[in-house]
């Protein structure tokens, strides 16, 4: 021993890979990962998304194959987003039984049955010609209460199509209560709600807007949260639990890991975090340039989100990460 050397040596437990496994505090498993997927009305084959290398807008057929693969990999679920051929002011395509998202839910449910939780984004932004998450009042503002009625209809349409979990992401006040009561009134007591509770207005959604052919001009700052607010983030999650959310979400993940931890400590339901498009694309772009080790960066990213407190991680790498974790 070096005379006068340290007695306490944390390095002892880092000496071999097996010792490191013994004391690892955080797990990362395929069952904790949910894969967000895009399905495009009228597509006959997958359409690549330029700003998200490796992610596509699926055709109905390729979506079914992706769902079967996800079930095979033991993922925690799929989160479906629909891209309609036509949009209108009230987002009718979101509620129509033959709207792309609803038919995709039915397709996937038929493909995987109960083997894989089928989740769907419950929001109007993909379906409105103005690109906002709700319907507009005459003065152009997003009309909270009028939007709740549309979300209620959309929830019932998704439930009728066979969804297991609806994911309201529009940040309207009272959306979880409105959706819960509409689902219950229609006999869908067993459809769960994964509430995008703590959702910040973020520059990191950029690539997603291309992924869904968003028509948005401007921003969502009158309904999504201000990134400076931590206490409010916890409050939004508590409000959604009170209204009946079965799971709550923090989004984005990486720039909000502190909020994620606080939400995890504050609620008694499972907490999800969404590793969003911009967070994905930054890693992909840096890896493409040879600046980082891609696979290691993916696993480190997902592990950090789990460590911060996410029980469930939504990530575009879900299928690939499941493969990496099996090795
Ligand atoms: C809204 C919604 C958004 C995302 C998921 N649901 C975009 C937004 O709020 O502008 C973003 C997901 C991502 O960036 O990966 N329906």
Tab-separated table of C-alpha atoms in Angstrom, residues 53-250:
chain	number	residue	atom	x	y	z
A	53	UNK	CA	-31.828	9.560	-40.382
A	54	UNK	CA	-33.080	6.005	-39.899
A	55	UNK	CA	-36.688	7.041	-39.144
A	56	UNK	CA	-39.434	6.791	-41.771
A	57	UNK	CA	-43.020	7.669	-42.417
A	58	UNK	CA	-44.498	4.199	-42.669
A	59	UNK	CA	-47.016	2.861	-45.108
A	60	UNK	CA	-49.771	0.829	-43.474
A	61	UNK	CA	-47.993	-2.364	-44.523
A	62	UNK	CA	-44.561	-1.382	-43.303
A	63	UNK	CA	-46.114	-0.200	-40.032
A	64	UNK	CA	-47.589	-3.642	-39.461
A	65	UNK	CA	-44.178	-5.191	-40.006
A	66	UNK	CA	-42.586	-2.701	-37.591
A	67	UNK	CA	-45.239	-3.571	-35.007
A	68	UNK	CA	-44.601	-7.288	-35.362
A	69	UNK	CA	-40.879	-6.656	-34.959
A	70	UNK	CA	-41.440	-4.495	-31.880
A	71	UNK	CA	-43.497	-7.258	-30.271
A	72	UNK	CA	-40.817	-9.778	-31.166
A	73	UNK	CA	-38.180	-7.575	-29.520
A	74	UNK	CA	-40.217	-7.308	-26.340
A	75	UNK	CA	-40.599	-3.534	-26.478
A	76	UNK	CA	-42.871	-1.698	-24.068
A	77	UNK	CA	-45.146	-0.427	-26.813
A	78	UNK	CA	-45.622	1.638	-29.930
A	79	UNK	CA	-46.714	5.280	-29.929
A	80	UNK	CA	-48.502	5.999	-33.206
A	81	UNK	CA	-48.593	9.298	-35.079
A	82	UNK	CA	-50.684	9.745	-38.213
A	83	UNK	CA	-49.981	11.972	-41.195
A	84	UNK	CA	-53.202	12.631	-43.120
A	85	UNK	CA	-53.443	13.475	-46.811
A	86	UNK	CA	-55.738	16.413	-46.140
A	87	UNK	CA	-56.041	18.736	-43.172
A	88	UNK	CA	-58.704	21.190	-42.081
A	89	UNK	CA	-59.288	23.864	-39.448
A	90	UNK	CA	-60.735	21.483	-36.856
A	91	UNK	CA	-58.576	18.438	-37.535
A	92	UNK	CA	-61.475	16.206	-38.584
A	93	UNK	CA	-59.081	13.480	-39.687
A	94	UNK	CA	-58.205	12.767	-36.071
A	95	UNK	CA	-61.746	11.762	-35.159
A	96	UNK	CA	-62.862	10.104	-38.398
A	97	UNK	CA	-62.995	6.315	-38.020
A	98	UNK	CA	-61.308	6.048	-41.427
A	99	UNK	CA	-58.694	8.695	-40.532
A	100	UNK	CA	-55.146	7.420	-40.962
A	101	UNK	CA	-54.311	7.280	-37.272
A	102	UNK	CA	-57.442	5.326	-36.410
A	103	UNK	CA	-57.007	2.801	-39.208
A	104	UNK	CA	-53.366	2.401	-38.218
A	105	UNK	CA	-54.404	1.670	-34.622
A	106	UNK	CA	-56.737	-1.039	-35.896
A	107	UNK	CA	-54.024	-2.461	-38.175
A	108	UNK	CA	-51.483	-2.642	-35.391
A	109	UNK	CA	-53.953	-4.000	-32.846
A	110	UNK	CA	-54.860	-6.762	-35.303
A	111	UNK	CA	-51.183	-7.512	-35.837
A	112	UNK	CA	-49.979	-7.683	-32.237
A	113	UNK	CA	-53.097	-8.287	-30.139
A	114	UNK	CA	-52.246	-8.061	-26.464
A	115	UNK	CA	-48.582	-8.870	-27.013
A	116	UNK	CA	-47.575	-5.209	-27.352
A	117	UNK	CA	-49.272	-2.134	-25.880
A	118	UNK	CA	-50.655	0.035	-28.682
A	119	UNK	CA	-50.519	3.743	-27.865
A	120	UNK	CA	-51.584	6.708	-29.957
A	121	UNK	CA	-50.822	10.402	-29.871
A	122	UNK	CA	-54.038	12.226	-29.077
A	123	UNK	CA	-53.578	15.688	-30.503
A	124	UNK	CA	-54.800	17.719	-33.438
A	125	UNK	CA	-51.562	19.223	-34.727
A	126	UNK	CA	-51.044	16.640	-37.461
A	127	UNK	CA	-54.633	17.084	-38.605
A	128	UNK	CA	-55.137	20.857	-38.593
A	129	UNK	CA	-54.259	23.061	-41.558
A	130	UNK	CA	-52.908	25.713	-39.165
A	131	UNK	CA	-50.774	23.135	-37.345
A	132	UNK	CA	-51.898	23.995	-33.812
A	133	UNK	CA	-52.715	21.322	-31.265
A	134	UNK	CA	-56.281	22.551	-30.863
A	135	UNK	CA	-59.036	24.424	-32.641
A	136	UNK	CA	-58.820	28.179	-32.960
A	137	UNK	CA	-61.075	30.871	-31.526
A	138	UNK	CA	-62.169	33.690	-33.871
A	139	UNK	CA	-59.259	35.819	-32.613
A	140	UNK	CA	-56.761	33.139	-33.705
A	141	UNK	CA	-55.898	31.911	-30.233
A	142	UNK	CA	-56.071	28.203	-29.399
A	143	UNK	CA	-59.476	27.638	-27.800
A	144	UNK	CA	-58.938	25.421	-24.771
A	145	UNK	CA	-62.477	24.309	-23.991
A	146	UNK	CA	-63.612	23.884	-27.591
A	147	UNK	CA	-60.555	21.684	-28.092
A	148	UNK	CA	-61.479	19.477	-25.133
A	149	UNK	CA	-64.674	18.430	-26.898
A	150	UNK	CA	-62.682	17.394	-29.977
A	151	UNK	CA	-60.133	15.484	-27.870
A	152	UNK	CA	-63.026	13.638	-26.216
A	153	UNK	CA	-64.298	12.503	-29.629
A	154	UNK	CA	-60.803	11.597	-30.780
A	155	UNK	CA	-60.226	9.501	-27.665
A	156	UNK	CA	-63.418	7.552	-28.268
A	157	UNK	CA	-62.457	7.019	-31.936
A	158	UNK	CA	-59.035	5.711	-30.916
A	159	UNK	CA	-60.588	3.438	-28.315
A	160	UNK	CA	-63.064	2.087	-30.847
A	161	UNK	CA	-60.122	1.328	-33.147
A	162	UNK	CA	-58.537	-0.766	-30.409
A	163	UNK	CA	-55.943	1.437	-28.734
A	164	UNK	CA	-54.633	0.335	-25.333
A	165	UNK	CA	-53.302	3.710	-24.236
A	166	UNK	CA	-54.132	7.217	-25.459
A	167	UNK	CA	-51.454	9.878	-25.231
A	168	UNK	CA	-52.938	13.376	-25.005
A	169	UNK	CA	-50.100	15.732	-25.964
A	170	UNK	CA	-51.826	19.025	-26.706
A	171	UNK	CA	-51.372	20.720	-23.307
A	172	UNK	CA	-54.971	21.907	-23.019
A	173	UNK	CA	-56.061	22.469	-19.414
A	174	UNK	CA	-58.423	19.752	-18.241
A	175	UNK	CA	-57.697	17.415	-21.149
A	176	UNK	CA	-57.157	14.326	-19.032
A	177	UNK	CA	-60.454	14.706	-17.155
A	178	UNK	CA	-62.343	15.381	-20.396
A	179	UNK	CA	-60.846	12.330	-22.090
A	180	UNK	CA	-61.358	10.085	-19.081
A	181	UNK	CA	-65.015	10.938	-18.799
A	182	UNK	CA	-65.616	10.550	-22.549
A	183	UNK	CA	-63.905	7.153	-22.585
A	184	UNK	CA	-65.868	5.962	-19.562
A	185	UNK	CA	-69.177	7.190	-20.953
A	186	UNK	CA	-68.497	5.231	-24.137
A	187	UNK	CA	-67.721	2.039	-22.221
A	188	UNK	CA	-63.932	2.259	-22.614
A	189	UNK	CA	-63.066	2.172	-18.906
A	190	UNK	CA	-60.071	-0.025	-19.655
A	191	UNK	CA	-58.321	2.307	-22.059
A	192	UNK	CA	-55.445	3.932	-20.178
A	193	UNK	CA	-54.182	7.505	-20.408
A	194	UNK	CA	-50.511	8.337	-20.763
A	195	UNK	CA	-50.665	12.077	-20.225
A	196	UNK	CA	-48.022	14.279	-21.782
A	197	UNK	CA	-48.293	16.267	-18.568
A	198	UNK	CA	-45.099	18.200	-18.324
A	199	UNK	CA	-44.430	19.333	-21.840
A	200	UNK	CA	-42.208	22.256	-22.628
A	201	UNK	CA	-42.150	24.460	-25.701
A	202	UNK	CA	-38.861	23.297	-27.188
A	203	UNK	CA	-36.533	23.972	-30.078
A	204	UNK	CA	-35.713	20.269	-30.030
A	205	UNK	CA	-39.038	19.358	-31.632
A	206	UNK	CA	-37.658	20.703	-34.927
A	207	UNK	CA	-37.111	17.412	-36.784
A	208	UNK	CA	-40.526	16.091	-35.662
A	209	UNK	CA	-42.207	18.932	-37.490
A	210	UNK	CA	-40.708	17.566	-40.720
A	211	UNK	CA	-41.598	14.023	-39.696
A	212	UNK	CA	-45.300	14.884	-39.543
A	213	UNK	CA	-45.332	17.472	-42.365
A	214	UNK	CA	-46.379	20.093	-39.817
A	215	UNK	CA	-48.125	23.195	-41.128
A	216	UNK	CA	-47.338	25.224	-38.007
A	217	UNK	CA	-46.217	28.806	-38.361
A	218	UNK	CA	-45.144	30.418	-35.136
A	219	UNK	CA	-44.882	28.465	-31.926
A	220	UNK	CA	-46.851	26.788	-29.146
A	221	UNK	CA	-45.836	29.020	-26.276
A	222	UNK	CA	-49.384	29.879	-25.249
A	223	UNK	CA	-50.029	26.259	-24.301
A	224	UNK	CA	-46.754	24.381	-23.903
A	225	UNK	CA	-44.700	25.219	-20.839
A	226	UNK	CA	-41.929	27.729	-20.416
A	227	UNK	CA	-38.574	25.956	-20.061
A	228	UNK	CA	-37.636	28.129	-17.110
A	229	UNK	CA	-40.322	26.571	-14.916
A	230	UNK	CA	-39.600	23.590	-12.712
A	231	UNK	CA	-42.279	23.942	-10.035
A	232	UNK	CA	-44.930	24.373	-12.689
A	233	UNK	CA	-43.714	21.190	-14.340
A	234	UNK	CA	-44.402	19.200	-11.186
A	235	UNK	CA	-47.766	20.927	-10.808
A	236	UNK	CA	-48.858	19.886	-14.293
A	237	UNK	CA	-48.044	16.257	-13.498
A	238	UNK	CA	-49.945	16.380	-10.188
A	239	UNK	CA	-52.963	17.935	-11.908
A	240	UNK	CA	-53.022	15.131	-14.465
A	241	UNK	CA	-52.785	12.431	-11.811
A	242	UNK	CA	-55.713	14.084	-10.040
A	243	UNK	CA	-57.668	14.014	-13.304
A	244	UNK	CA	-57.062	10.320	-13.761
A	245	UNK	CA	-53.834	9.944	-15.739
A	246	UNK	CA	-52.550	6.375	-15.506
A	247	UNK	CA	-49.056	7.434	-16.474
A	248	UNK	CA	-47.548	10.897	-16.795
A	249	UNK	CA	-44.804	12.111	-19.076
A	250	UNK	CA	-42.024	14.648	-19.068
